[in-house]
């Protein structure tokens, strides 16, 4: 940066009364060696592609001691999941897709008012994020609503999707909302996994006992086969691969990297205009899934924390964001493939407006619009609620 440029930045900061240290400003970037990132002259900060401003927490009114203690807590509670994924079959059953040879250690980011105020571990490691992919599927559905491909979430999916998956009398009444709230009770098999989740070989420790099938919209069940059916239906609806929609309409506009990849099962391919196209999953229960680093997870979280807005552009419909963070009738404080906290139970100690994308492992994004906060915490101990880290971070924020 030239001397003249530095004087301009100093002048802008003085005019705004900004509370960011000049040292943090001039040295802030997501990766060492990149050009320093200047804060905007006015408005809300959004990190541009390839950069993310790190700010001295104290300059934003954050108690640095409490924040360090919160990070130390997170670092001290790593998952017991095997680093080579050798426990995958025992936990989830017969795999259908690939897995990495190893995972990262626990790592994470704290984003406050859009700025990076804390980071620990290898945040650039691309790892499966398990059921966080469900919240990403919800975001693809939001794009379908925005673009008029879904006129009404209460419409039966079978009105638009004619591939036989909704032909039975039972499945014919399933709506897009039923899928998004995990209340579809979709009946059938997909990619070799039955929606009944019965059988240890197929489902591992996640198997369930047989039960009577209920009417769509009357019962919540966390069920990856049914979510995978939603993903296939979205592929049919857009007439293009779901990862392409996610990249073009969400990740590229928010400046995400191109390091993430949505890995399909080896058998989850369908014919699309004479070409084999992969239908991706809503998790990594049976391998595959969304493989991504913490930085791209944080951008995704910031988009939702800001109500679907990115740098002046309304990427996600306001009405969809509101509905997605409203509890379903039968779920355990659950929205459109997001975990909510309206009852204060899923994220104890956090505001009732907080919500989260949660994945096994544990790989989590906690979003608190009330606190202007996004917390990514990956590979932490399952016995520790993801809210414990965020609660300690919030205790460090200015009152």
Short mmCIF file of N, CA, C and O in Angstrom, two decimals, residues 14 18 141 180 184 263 279 283 308 333 355:
data_model
loop_
_atom_site.label_atom_id
_atom_site.label_comp_id
_atom_site.label_asym_id
_atom_site.label_seq_id
_atom_site.Cartn_x
_atom_site.Cartn_y
_atom_site.Cartn_z
N UNK A 14 -10.90 7.92 10.53
CA UNK A 14 -11.12 9.03 11.43
C UNK A 14 -12.50 9.64 11.24
O UNK A 14 -13.19 9.98 12.20
N UNK A 18 -14.13 4.87 13.35
CA UNK A 18 -14.08 3.41 13.32
C UNK A 18 -13.25 2.89 14.48
O UNK A 18 -12.26 3.49 14.89
N UNK A 141 -33.29 -24.96 -2.22
CA UNK A 141 -34.76 -24.83 -2.31
C UNK A 141 -35.17 -23.36 -2.25
O UNK A 141 -36.13 -22.95 -2.93
N UNK A 180 -38.75 -30.39 3.57
CA UNK A 180 -37.87 -29.41 4.24
C UNK A 180 -37.96 -29.48 5.75
O UNK A 180 -37.00 -29.15 6.45
N UNK A 184 -41.91 -35.76 5.80
CA UNK A 184 -42.50 -36.25 4.55
C UNK A 184 -43.05 -37.67 4.67
O UNK A 184 -44.02 -38.02 3.98
N UNK A 263 -19.75 -34.42 -3.13
CA UNK A 263 -19.35 -35.72 -3.66
C UNK A 263 -20.55 -36.67 -3.68
O UNK A 263 -21.19 -36.91 -2.65
N UNK A 279 -26.75 -37.23 -8.51
CA UNK A 279 -27.63 -36.64 -7.51
C UNK A 279 -26.91 -36.73 -6.17
O UNK A 279 -26.53 -37.82 -5.73
N UNK A 283 -25.95 -35.39 3.29
CA UNK A 283 -25.05 -35.69 4.41
C UNK A 283 -23.98 -36.66 3.97
O UNK A 283 -23.87 -37.02 2.79
N UNK A 308 -30.09 -13.57 4.32
CA UNK A 308 -30.07 -13.90 2.90
C UNK A 308 -29.53 -12.80 2.02
O UNK A 308 -29.57 -12.92 0.79
N UNK A 333 -38.10 -28.47 17.53
CA UNK A 333 -37.63 -27.10 17.30
C UNK A 333 -36.76 -27.07 16.04
O UNK A 333 -35.57 -26.80 16.08
N UNK A 355 -29.88 -20.06 15.53
CA UNK A 355 -30.17 -21.31 14.84
C UNK A 355 -28.86 -21.89 14.33
O UNK A 355 -27.81 -21.25 14.42
#
